[in-house]
Coordinates of C-alpha atoms in Angstrom, one line a residue:
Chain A
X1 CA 0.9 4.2 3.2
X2 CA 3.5 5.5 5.8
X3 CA 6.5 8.0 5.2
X4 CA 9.9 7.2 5.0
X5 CA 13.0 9.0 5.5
X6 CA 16.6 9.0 5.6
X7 CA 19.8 11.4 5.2
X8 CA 23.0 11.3 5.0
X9 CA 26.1 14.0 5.8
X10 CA 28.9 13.7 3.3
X11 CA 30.6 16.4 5.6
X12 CA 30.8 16.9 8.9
X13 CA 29.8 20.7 9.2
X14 CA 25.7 19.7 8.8
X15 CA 26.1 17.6 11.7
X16 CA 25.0 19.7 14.2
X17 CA 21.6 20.0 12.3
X18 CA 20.7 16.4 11.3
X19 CA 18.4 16.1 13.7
X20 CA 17.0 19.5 12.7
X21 CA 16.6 18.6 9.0
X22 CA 15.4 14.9 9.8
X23 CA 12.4 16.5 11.8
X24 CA 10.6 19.0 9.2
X25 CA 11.3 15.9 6.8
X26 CA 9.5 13.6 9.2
X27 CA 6.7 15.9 9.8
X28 CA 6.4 17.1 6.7
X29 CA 5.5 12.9 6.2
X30 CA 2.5 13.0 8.4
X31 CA 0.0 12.7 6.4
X32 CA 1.5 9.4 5.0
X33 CA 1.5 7.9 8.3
X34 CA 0.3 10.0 11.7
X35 CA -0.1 6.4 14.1
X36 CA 3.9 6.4 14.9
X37 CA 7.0 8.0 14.7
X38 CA 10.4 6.8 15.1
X39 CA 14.3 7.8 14.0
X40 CA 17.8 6.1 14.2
X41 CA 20.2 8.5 14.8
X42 CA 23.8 7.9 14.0
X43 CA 26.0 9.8 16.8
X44 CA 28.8 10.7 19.0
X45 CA 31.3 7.1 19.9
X46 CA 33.0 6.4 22.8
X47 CA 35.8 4.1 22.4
X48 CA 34.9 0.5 24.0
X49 CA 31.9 1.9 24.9
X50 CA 28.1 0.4 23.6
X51 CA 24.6 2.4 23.1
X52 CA 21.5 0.4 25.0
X53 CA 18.3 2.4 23.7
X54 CA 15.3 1.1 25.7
X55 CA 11.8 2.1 26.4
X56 CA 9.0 2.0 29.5
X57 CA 5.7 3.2 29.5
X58 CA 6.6 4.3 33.4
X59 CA 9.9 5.8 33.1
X60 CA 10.0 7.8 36.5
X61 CA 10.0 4.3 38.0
X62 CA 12.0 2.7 35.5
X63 CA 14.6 4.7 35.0
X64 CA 15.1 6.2 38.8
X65 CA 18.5 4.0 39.4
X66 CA 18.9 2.0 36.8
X67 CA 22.2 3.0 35.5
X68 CA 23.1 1.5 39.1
X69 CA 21.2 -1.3 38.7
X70 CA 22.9 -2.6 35.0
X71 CA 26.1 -1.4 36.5
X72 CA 25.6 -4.1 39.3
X73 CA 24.5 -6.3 37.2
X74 CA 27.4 -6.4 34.7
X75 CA 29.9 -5.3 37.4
X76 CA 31.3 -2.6 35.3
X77 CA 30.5 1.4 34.7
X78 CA 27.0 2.5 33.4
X79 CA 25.8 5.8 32.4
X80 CA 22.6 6.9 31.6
X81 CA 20.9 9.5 29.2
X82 CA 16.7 9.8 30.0
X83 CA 14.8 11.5 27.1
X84 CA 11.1 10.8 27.8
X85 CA 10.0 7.2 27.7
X86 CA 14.0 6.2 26.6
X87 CA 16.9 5.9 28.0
X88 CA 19.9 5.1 26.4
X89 CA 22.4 3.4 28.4
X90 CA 26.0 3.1 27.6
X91 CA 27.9 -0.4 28.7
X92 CA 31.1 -1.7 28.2
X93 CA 31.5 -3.4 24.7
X94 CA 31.9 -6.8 26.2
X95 CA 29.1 -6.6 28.6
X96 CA 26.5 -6.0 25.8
X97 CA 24.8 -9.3 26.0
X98 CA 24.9 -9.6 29.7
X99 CA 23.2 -5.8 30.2
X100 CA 20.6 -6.7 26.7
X101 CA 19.2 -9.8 29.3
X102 CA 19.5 -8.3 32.2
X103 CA 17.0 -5.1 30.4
X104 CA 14.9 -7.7 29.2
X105 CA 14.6 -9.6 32.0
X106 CA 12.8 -6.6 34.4
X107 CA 10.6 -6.1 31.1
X108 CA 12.2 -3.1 29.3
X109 CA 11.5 -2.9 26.1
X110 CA 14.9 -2.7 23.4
X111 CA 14.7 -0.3 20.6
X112 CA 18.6 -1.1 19.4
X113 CA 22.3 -1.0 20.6
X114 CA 25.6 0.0 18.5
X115 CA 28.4 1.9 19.1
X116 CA 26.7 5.2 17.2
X117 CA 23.2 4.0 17.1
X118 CA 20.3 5.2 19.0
X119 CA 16.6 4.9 18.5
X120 CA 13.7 6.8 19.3
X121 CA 9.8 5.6 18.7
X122 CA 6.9 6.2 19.8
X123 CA 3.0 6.0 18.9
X124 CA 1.4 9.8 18.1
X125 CA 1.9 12.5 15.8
X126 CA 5.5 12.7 14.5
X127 CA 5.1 16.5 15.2
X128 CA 4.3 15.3 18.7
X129 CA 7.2 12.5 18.8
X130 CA 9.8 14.9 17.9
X131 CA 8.7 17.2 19.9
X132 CA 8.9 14.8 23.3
X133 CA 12.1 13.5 22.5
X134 CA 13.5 16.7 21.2
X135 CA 14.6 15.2 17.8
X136 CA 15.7 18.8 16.7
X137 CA 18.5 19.3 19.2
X138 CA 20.5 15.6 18.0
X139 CA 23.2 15.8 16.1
X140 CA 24.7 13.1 13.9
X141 CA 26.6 11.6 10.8
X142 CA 23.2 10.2 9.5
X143 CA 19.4 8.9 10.4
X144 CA 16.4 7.5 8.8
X145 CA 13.1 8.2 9.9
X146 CA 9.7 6.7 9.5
X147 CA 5.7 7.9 10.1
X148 CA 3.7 4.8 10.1
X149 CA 0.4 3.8 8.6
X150 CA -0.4 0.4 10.4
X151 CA -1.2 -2.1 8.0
X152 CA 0.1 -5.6 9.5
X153 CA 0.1 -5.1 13.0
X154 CA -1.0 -2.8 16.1
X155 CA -0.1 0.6 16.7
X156 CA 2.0 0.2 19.3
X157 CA 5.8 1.6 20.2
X158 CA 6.9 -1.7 19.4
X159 CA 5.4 -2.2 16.0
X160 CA 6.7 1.4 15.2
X161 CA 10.2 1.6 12.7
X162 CA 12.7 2.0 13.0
X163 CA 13.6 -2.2 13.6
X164 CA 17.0 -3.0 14.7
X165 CA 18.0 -6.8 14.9
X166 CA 21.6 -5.9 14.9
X167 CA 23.9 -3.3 16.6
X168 CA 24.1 -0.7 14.7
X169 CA 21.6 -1.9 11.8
X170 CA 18.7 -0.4 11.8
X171 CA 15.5 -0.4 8.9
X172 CA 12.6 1.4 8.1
X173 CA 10.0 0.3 5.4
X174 CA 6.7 1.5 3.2
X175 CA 5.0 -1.6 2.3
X176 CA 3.4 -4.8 3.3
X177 CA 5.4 -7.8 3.5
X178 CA 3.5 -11.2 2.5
X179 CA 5.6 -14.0 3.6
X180 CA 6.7 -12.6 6.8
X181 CA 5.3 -15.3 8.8
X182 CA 6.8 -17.9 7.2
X183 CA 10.2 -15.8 6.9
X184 CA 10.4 -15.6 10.7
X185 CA 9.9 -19.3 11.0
X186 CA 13.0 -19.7 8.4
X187 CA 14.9 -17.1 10.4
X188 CA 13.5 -18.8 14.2
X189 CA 14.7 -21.7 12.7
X190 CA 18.6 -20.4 12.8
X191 CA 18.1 -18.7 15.9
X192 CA 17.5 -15.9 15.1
X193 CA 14.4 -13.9 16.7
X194 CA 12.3 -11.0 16.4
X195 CA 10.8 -8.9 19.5
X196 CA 7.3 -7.7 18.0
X197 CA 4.8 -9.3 15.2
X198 CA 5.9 -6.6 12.8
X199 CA 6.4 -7.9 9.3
X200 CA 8.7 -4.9 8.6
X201 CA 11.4 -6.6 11.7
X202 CA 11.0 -9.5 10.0
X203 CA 12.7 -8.0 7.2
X204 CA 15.2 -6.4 9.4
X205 CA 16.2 -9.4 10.5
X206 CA 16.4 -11.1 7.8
X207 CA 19.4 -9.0 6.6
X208 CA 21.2 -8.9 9.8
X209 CA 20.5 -12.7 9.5
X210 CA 22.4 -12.5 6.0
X211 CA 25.3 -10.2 7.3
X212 CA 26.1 -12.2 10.1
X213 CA 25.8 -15.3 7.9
X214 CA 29.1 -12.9 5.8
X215 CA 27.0 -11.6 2.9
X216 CA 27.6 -7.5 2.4
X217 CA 25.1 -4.9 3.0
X218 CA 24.8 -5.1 -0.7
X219 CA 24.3 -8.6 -0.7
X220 CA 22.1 -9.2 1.7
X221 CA 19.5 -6.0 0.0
X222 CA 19.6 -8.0 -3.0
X223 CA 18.8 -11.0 -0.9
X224 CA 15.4 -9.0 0.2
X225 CA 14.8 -8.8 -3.7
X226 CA 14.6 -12.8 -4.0
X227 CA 13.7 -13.7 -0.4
X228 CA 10.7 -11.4 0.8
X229 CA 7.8 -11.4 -1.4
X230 CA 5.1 -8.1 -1.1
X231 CA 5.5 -4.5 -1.6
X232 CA 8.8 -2.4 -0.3
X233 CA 10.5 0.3 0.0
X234 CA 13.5 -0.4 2.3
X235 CA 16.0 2.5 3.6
X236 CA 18.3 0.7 5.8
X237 CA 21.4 2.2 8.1
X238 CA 24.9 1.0 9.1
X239 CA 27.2 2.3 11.5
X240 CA 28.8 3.8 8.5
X241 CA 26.3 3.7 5.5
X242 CA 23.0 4.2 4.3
X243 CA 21.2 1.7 1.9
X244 CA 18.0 2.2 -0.4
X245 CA 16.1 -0.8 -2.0
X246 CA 12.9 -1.6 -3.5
X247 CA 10.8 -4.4 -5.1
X248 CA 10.6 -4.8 -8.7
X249 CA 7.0 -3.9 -8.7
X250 CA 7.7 -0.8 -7.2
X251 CA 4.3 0.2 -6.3
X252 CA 5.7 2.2 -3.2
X253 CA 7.0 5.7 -3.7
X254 CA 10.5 7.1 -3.7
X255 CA 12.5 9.5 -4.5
X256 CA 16.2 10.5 -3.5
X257 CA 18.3 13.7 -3.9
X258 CA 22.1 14.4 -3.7
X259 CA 24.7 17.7 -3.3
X260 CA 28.1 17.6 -2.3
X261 CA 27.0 18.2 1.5
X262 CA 24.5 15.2 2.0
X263 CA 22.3 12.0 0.0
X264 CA 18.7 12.6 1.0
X265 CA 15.9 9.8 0.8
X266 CA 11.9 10.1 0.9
X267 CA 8.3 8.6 0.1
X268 CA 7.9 12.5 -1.9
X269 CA 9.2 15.4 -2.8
X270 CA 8.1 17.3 -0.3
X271 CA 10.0 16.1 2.4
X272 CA 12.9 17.9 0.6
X273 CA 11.9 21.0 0.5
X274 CA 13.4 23.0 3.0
X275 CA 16.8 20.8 2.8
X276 CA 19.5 23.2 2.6
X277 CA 20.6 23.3 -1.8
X278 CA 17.8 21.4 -2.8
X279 CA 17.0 23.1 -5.7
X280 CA 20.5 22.6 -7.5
X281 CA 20.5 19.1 -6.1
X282 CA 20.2 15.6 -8.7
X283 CA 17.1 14.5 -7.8
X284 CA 15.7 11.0 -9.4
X285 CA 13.5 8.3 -8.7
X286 CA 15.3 5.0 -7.8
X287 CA 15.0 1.9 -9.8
X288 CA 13.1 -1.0 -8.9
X289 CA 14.9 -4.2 -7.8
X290 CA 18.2 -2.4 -7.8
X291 CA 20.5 -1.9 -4.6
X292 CA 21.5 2.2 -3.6
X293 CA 24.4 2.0 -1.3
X294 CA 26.6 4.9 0.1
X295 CA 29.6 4.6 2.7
X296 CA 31.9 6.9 4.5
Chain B
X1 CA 0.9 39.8 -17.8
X2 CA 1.8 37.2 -15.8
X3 CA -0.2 36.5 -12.2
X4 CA 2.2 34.9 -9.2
X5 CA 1.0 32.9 -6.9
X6 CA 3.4 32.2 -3.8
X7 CA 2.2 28.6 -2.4
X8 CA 4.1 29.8 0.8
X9 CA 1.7 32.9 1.2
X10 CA -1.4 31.2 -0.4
X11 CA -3.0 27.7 0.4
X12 CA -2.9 25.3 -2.3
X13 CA -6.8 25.1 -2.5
X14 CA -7.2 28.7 -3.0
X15 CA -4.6 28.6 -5.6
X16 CA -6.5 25.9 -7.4
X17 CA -9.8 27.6 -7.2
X18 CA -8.3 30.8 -9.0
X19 CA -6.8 28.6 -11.7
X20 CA -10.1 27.1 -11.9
X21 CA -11.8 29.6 -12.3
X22 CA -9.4 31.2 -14.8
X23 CA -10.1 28.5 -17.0
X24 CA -13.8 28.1 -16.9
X25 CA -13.9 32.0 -17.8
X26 CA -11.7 31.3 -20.8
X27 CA -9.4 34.0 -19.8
X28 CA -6.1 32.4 -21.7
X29 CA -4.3 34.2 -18.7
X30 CA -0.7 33.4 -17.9
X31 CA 0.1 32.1 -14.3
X32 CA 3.2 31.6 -12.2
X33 CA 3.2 29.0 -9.0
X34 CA 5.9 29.7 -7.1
X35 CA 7.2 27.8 -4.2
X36 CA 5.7 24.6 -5.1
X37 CA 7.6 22.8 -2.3
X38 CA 5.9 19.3 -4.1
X39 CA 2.8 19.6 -3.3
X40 CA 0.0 17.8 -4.2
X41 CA -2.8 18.3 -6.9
X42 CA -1.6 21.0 -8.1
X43 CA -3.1 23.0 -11.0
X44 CA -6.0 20.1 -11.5
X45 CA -9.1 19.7 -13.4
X46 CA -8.5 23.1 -15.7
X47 CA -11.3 23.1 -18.1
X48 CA -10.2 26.0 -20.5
X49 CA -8.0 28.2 -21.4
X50 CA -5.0 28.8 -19.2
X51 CA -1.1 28.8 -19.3
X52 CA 0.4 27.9 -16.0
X53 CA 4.5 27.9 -15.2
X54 CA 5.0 26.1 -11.8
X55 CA 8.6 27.0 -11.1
X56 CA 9.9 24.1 -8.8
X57 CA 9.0 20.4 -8.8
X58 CA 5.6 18.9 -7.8
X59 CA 3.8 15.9 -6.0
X60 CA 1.4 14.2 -6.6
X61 CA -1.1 13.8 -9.4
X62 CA -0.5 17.5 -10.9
X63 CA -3.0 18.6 -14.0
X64 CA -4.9 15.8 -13.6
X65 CA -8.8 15.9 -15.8
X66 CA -6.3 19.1 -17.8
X67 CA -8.7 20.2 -20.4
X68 CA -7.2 23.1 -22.6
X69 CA -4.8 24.1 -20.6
X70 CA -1.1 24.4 -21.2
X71 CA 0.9 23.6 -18.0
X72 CA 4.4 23.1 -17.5
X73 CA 6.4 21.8 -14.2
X74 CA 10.1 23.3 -14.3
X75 CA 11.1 20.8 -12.1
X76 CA 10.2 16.9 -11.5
X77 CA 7.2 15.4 -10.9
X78 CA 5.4 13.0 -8.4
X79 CA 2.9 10.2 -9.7
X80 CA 0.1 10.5 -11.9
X81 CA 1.3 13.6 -13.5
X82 CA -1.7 14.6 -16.5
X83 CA -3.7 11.5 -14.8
X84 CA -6.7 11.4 -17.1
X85 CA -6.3 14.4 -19.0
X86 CA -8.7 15.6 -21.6
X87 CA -6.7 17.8 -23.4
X88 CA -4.2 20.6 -23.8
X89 CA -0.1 20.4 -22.8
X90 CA 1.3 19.4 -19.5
X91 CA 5.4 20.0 -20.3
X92 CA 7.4 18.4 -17.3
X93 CA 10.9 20.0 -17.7
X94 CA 12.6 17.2 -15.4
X95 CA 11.6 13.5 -14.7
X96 CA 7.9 12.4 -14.3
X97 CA 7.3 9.7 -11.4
X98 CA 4.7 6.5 -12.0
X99 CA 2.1 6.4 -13.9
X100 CA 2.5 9.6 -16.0
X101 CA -0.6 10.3 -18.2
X102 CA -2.3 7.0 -17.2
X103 CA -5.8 7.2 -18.8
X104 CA -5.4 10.1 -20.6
X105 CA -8.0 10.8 -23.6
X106 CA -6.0 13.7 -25.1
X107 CA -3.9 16.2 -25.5
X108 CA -0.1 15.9 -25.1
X109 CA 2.4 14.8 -21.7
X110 CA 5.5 16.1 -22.8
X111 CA 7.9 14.8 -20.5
X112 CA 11.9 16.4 -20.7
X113 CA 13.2 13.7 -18.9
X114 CA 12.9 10.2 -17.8
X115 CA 9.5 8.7 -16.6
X116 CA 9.3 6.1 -14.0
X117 CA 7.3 2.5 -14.5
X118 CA 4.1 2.3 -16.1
X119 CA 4.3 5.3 -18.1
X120 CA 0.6 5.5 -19.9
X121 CA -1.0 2.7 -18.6
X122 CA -4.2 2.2 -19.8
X123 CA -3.9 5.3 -22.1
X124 CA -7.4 6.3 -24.0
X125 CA -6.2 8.7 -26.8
X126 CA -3.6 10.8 -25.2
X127 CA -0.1 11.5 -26.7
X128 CA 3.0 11.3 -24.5
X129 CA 6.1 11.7 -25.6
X130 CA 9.5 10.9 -23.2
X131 CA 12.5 12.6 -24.3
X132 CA 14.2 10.4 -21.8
X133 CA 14.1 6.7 -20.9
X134 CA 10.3 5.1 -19.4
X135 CA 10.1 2.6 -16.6
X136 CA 8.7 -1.2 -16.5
X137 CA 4.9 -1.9 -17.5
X138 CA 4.7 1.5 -19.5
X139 CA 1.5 1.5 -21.6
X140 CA 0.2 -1.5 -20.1
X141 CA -3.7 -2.0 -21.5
X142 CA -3.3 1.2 -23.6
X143 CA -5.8 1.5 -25.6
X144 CA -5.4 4.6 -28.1
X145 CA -3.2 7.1 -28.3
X146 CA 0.7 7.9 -29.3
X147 CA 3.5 6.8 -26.5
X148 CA 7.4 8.2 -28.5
X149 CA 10.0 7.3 -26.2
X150 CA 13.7 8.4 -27.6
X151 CA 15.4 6.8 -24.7
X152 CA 15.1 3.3 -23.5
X153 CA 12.0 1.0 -22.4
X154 CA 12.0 -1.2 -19.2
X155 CA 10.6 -4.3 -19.2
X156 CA 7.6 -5.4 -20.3
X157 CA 6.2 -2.7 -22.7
X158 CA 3.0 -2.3 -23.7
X159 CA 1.7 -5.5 -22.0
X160 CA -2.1 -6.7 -23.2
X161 CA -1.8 -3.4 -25.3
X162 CA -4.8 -2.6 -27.6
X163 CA -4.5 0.3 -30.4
X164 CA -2.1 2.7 -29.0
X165 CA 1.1 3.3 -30.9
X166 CA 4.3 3.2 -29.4
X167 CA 7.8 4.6 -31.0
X168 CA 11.1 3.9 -28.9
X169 CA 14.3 5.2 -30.7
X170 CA 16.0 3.3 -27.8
X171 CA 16.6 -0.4 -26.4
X172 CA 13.1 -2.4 -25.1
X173 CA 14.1 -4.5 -22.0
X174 CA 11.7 -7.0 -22.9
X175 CA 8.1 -6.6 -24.7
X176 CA 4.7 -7.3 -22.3
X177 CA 2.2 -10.3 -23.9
X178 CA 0.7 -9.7 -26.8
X179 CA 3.1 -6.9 -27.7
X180 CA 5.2 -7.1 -30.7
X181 CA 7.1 -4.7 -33.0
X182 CA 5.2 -3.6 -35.6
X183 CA 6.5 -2.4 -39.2
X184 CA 7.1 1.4 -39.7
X185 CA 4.9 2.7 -42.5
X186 CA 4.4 6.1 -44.3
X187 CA 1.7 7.4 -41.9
X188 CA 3.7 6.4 -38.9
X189 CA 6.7 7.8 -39.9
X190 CA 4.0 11.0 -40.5
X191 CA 2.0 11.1 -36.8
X192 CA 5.9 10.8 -35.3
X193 CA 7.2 13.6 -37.4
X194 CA 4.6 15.4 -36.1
X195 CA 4.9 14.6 -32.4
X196 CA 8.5 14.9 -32.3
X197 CA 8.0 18.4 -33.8
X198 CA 5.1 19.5 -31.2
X199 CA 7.4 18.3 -28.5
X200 CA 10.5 20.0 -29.5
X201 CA 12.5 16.5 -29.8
X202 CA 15.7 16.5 -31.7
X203 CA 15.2 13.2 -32.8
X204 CA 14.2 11.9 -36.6
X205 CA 11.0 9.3 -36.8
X206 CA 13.4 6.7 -39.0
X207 CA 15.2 6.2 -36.0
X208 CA 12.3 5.1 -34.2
X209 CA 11.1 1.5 -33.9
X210 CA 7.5 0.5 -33.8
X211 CA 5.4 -1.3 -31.6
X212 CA 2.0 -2.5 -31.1
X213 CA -0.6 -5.5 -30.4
X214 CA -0.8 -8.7 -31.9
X215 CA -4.5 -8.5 -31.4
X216 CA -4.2 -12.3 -29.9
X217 CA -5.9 -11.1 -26.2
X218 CA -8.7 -9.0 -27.2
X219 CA -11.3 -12.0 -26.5
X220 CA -10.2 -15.1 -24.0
X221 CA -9.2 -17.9 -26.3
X222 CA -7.7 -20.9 -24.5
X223 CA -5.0 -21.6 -27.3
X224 CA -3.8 -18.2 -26.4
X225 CA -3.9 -18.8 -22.2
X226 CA -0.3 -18.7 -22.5
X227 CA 0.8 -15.5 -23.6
X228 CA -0.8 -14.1 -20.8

C-alpha cells in the first residue's frame, strides 16, 4: 500500500512546526506502510553553502571526524550536524561533486544534497523513525513524507523514500512501477544512475533526467504520465515547490487540502486531521493523469 | 433524542457495535459521530432501522452491507462509500472518493458533490445519484440499478454495462464499449423525476441524457472482439 505525505507553508509563521505537523501525518500513515519511514525537509540556506545528507549503520565510527576528513579532502570548510544514523554535512557549493565521491568512496551511503534539502530514512515504525531522528523539532518551508509497504524491493534504508537523484529534488511514491527495469537501462544509457534497485528512484530519476535535459517540473510530471507505465501516486519536492501527479488509472489513493496558511497532500483523510483549519479547508481528490504544481 | 458518540473518547469498534446493535433491535434511534477524524468503516453493516449524522469527513469504505439505515457524512468521503449496500440512504454532503456504491443492490447513495472514478462499478440494483460531476470508468459492468449524474462524466462511462440506467444532464468524456446513448422515454423521464425528487436535486429529468447497453457483449461473439 504505503503512505504518502507532503505539506506545504504558504507563510512563514508555521514554519517552526512543519516538522511537527509532518510527524502525526506520517504516523497517523502507519498502517499503510510500517517497514520504513523517511522525510525531505525543506530548511534553513546558507549562502554558497550545500547540504550532504548521508547515512551509516555505525555512525560513532563514521561520523567521529569526518567533517575533518571531507574538509581535507575538498580543501575547504566543513561542518557537520549528527542526528542518529545521518549526518548532514555542509560543503562549499563548488566542492559538491568532489565531497559526493569522496562520501561514496569510504562507503557512506547518500540520501540527497541541495542547498535547503535534507533527508532522513530509515527501516522501522515511522513512530519509531521520527522519534530517532527527532522529526518534530525541524522546522521548514515544506516536506513530504513516506511509510513504505515493500512491494518491489528489500526493506532496507536504501529502498526507503524519499529518492533524491538531484539536489534539491526529492520524490516519494504509492504504487508499483512496471517498466522500471527497462527505464533505468534508458536512463543508464544517458548517464544517468540510480544508487538502490528501487523502482520508485527509478522514477525519481527519470524526472531529474528530464529537468536537466530543460523540460519544467511540469513537464517532466507529465513526462511520468507517458513514460512510466504501473500504478502511482507521485508527490515530488523542489527547492521551491511541491508537485502532485498520478496515473490515469488512478487505483492509488489521494487526497489534498488547502487554506490560506499551507497545501496539504495524503494517501487519506486521516492524515489531516489534526492539521491546524482543516475543517474549513477545500479538500478534493486530485484527477488522474493531471499535473498539481505549487511554487513560492 | 439524539445519542453522541465522540470517536476521540470511544474506539471505533465499540462505536460500531452500538450502531449495530441499534439496528438489529429496530430502535429507529438517532445518532451523532462526532470527531470522525476519517476513519475507517465507519457505521458498517447496519441491518435495520437507524439514522446516523457523522459530523466530519470519513475514510474508508463507510456504510458498507447498509440495510435500512439512513446515514449521512457531513463531510467527504474515502473509497467505497455504501460498498454493497442493501438498502436504506447513505447522503454524503461533500465529495465521495472511488468506487462509491460499487455493488450496491439497493437503496439510495446520494452523493452532494463530486465522486471520484468508477463511480457504481458493477452496481446490482442500487440508485446513486451525483449532484456533482463522476470520475473515469463509472458504472463499469453495472448491472441494475439507476446512476443520475447532473454534472459531468469522465471517460469511459458505463463500460461493458448491462441493465443499469444512467442519466447525465452534463458532458460524457467519452462512452466505455458497448455503451451508447439511449432514447429518453415516458417511464424514464418518470424513475428520474422521482430520483431527482428523493435526492433533493434541483434539476428537471428533460435535461437529462440517457444512456445504456447496446447489448452486443452479453455472450463472446467474435464479430464483436472489437468493441471490447
Amino acid at each position: 500500500m504505503c503512505g504518502i505525505v507532503g505539506l506545504f507553508l504558504k507563510k512563514d509563521d508555521l514554519r517552526p512546526q512543519l516538522g511537527d505537523m509532518l510527524t502525526d501525518m506520517l504516523i497517523t500513515m502507519t498502517d499503510r506502510g510500517p517497514d520504513s519511514a523517511g522525510i525531505a525537509i525543506y530548511g534553513p540556506e546558507t549562502e554558497g553553502m550545500v547540504k550532504i545528507t548521508v547515512q551509516s549503520d555505525s555512525p560513532e565510527e563514521a561520523f567521529g571526524n569526518l567533517d575533518v576528513a571531507v574538509s581535507a579532502a575538498i580543501d575547504g570548510p566543513v561542518t557537520i550536524k549528527v542526528v542518529d544514523t545521518h549526518a548532514v554535512l555542509t560543503v562549499p557549493e563548488a566542492s559538491e561533486a568532489a565531497a559526493i565521491a569522496w562520501l561514496e568512496e569510504v562507503g557512506l551511503r547518500i540520501m540527497g544534497a541541495g542547498s535547503s534539502m535534507e533527508i532522513y530514512k530509515e527501516v522501522g515504525l515511522p513512530k519509531d523513525v521520527t522519534a530517532r531522528f527527532g522529526l518534530r523539532d525541524m522546522g521548514g518551508s515544506h516536506g513530504i513524507g513516506h511509510t513504505r509497504m515493500a512491494t518491489e524491493s528489500a526493506v532496507t534504508t536504501m529502498g526507503a523514500h524519499p529518492f533524491s537523484t538531484a539536489d534539491d529534488q526529492c520524490l516519494v511514491h504509492n504504487g508499483s512501477l512496471s517498466n522500471h527495469n527497462q527505464m533505468r537501462r534508458t536512463l543508464a544509457r544517458k548517464g544517468v544512475f540510480t544508487r538502490s534497485e528501487n523502482d520508485t528512484e527509478v522514477g525519481a530519476a527519470y524526472i531529474s533526467s528530464r529537468i536537466a535535459d530543460g523540460a519544467t517540473l511540469g513537464e517532466a510530471l507529465e513526462g511520468t504520465i507517458k513514460d512510466l507505465d504501473g500504478f502511482f501516486t507521485f508527490v515530488t519536492g523542489t527547492k521551491d515547490g511541491f508537485g502532485v501527479v498520478r496515473d490515469p488509472i488512478a487505483c492509488k489513493p489521494a487526497v489534498m487540502a488547502e487554506t490560506e496558511d499551507y497545501v496539504a497532500f495524503a494517501s487519506e483523510y486521516r492524515a489531516f486531521a489534526d492539521l491546524p483549519g482543516i475543517e474549513a479547508a477545500r479538500v478534493w481528490e486530485p484527477e488522474p493523469a493531471t499535473v498539481y504544481f505549487w511554487e513560492r | 433524542m439524539t445519542t453522541t458518540l465522540d470517536l476521540t473518547a470511544t474506539d471505533l469498534r465499540a462505536v460500531n457495535t452500538t450502531l449495530q446493535a441499534a439496528a438489529r433491535a429496530q430502535a429507529n434511534e438517532d445518532y451523532e459521530i462526532i470527531n470522525p477524524r476519517g476513519a475507517h468503516a465507519m457505521a458498517c453493516g447496519l441491518d435495520g432501522p437507524l439514522a446516523v449524522t457523522i459530523k466530519g469527513s470519513t475514510g474508508y469504505y463507510c456504510a458498507g452491507m447498509n440495510k435500512e439505515a439512513t446515514v449521512t457524512v457531513e463531510g467527504s468521503a474515502g473509497p467505497g462509500v455504501a460498498e454493497n449496500m442493501m438498502s436504506g440512504t447513505v447522503t454524503i454532503e461533500g465529495d465521495a472518493s472511488q468506487y462509491a456504491g460499487a455493488t450496491g443492490h439497493g437503496g439510495l447513495l446520494n452523493i452532494k458533490g463530486n465522486a471520484s472514478s468508477r463511480c457504481g462499478i458493477s452496481m446490482k440494483g442500487i440508485d446513486i445519484v451525483v449532484h456533482g460531476n463522476i470520475g473515469h470508468m463509472s458504472a463499469f459492468m453495472a448491472q441494475k440499478g439507476n446512476l443520475v449524474v447532473l454534472g459531468d462524466a469522465g471517460d469511459a462511462l458505463g463500460d461493458s454495462l448491462y441493465e443499469a440506467r444512467l442519466f447525465v444532464r452534463g458532458s460524457v468524456k467519452s462512452l466505455g464499449a458497448d455503451c451508447i446513448e439511449k432514447e429518453m422515454r415516458p417511464e424514464h423521464l418518470k424513475i428520474l423525476a422521482k430520483l431527482l425528487d428523493e435526492a433533493g436535486a434541483d434539476a428537471k429529468p428533460e435535461e437529462f441524457k440517457r444512456y445504456g447497453s447496446a447489448r452486443k457483449l452479453y455472450n463472446f461473439n467474435i464479430d464483436h472482439a472489437d468493441e471490447y
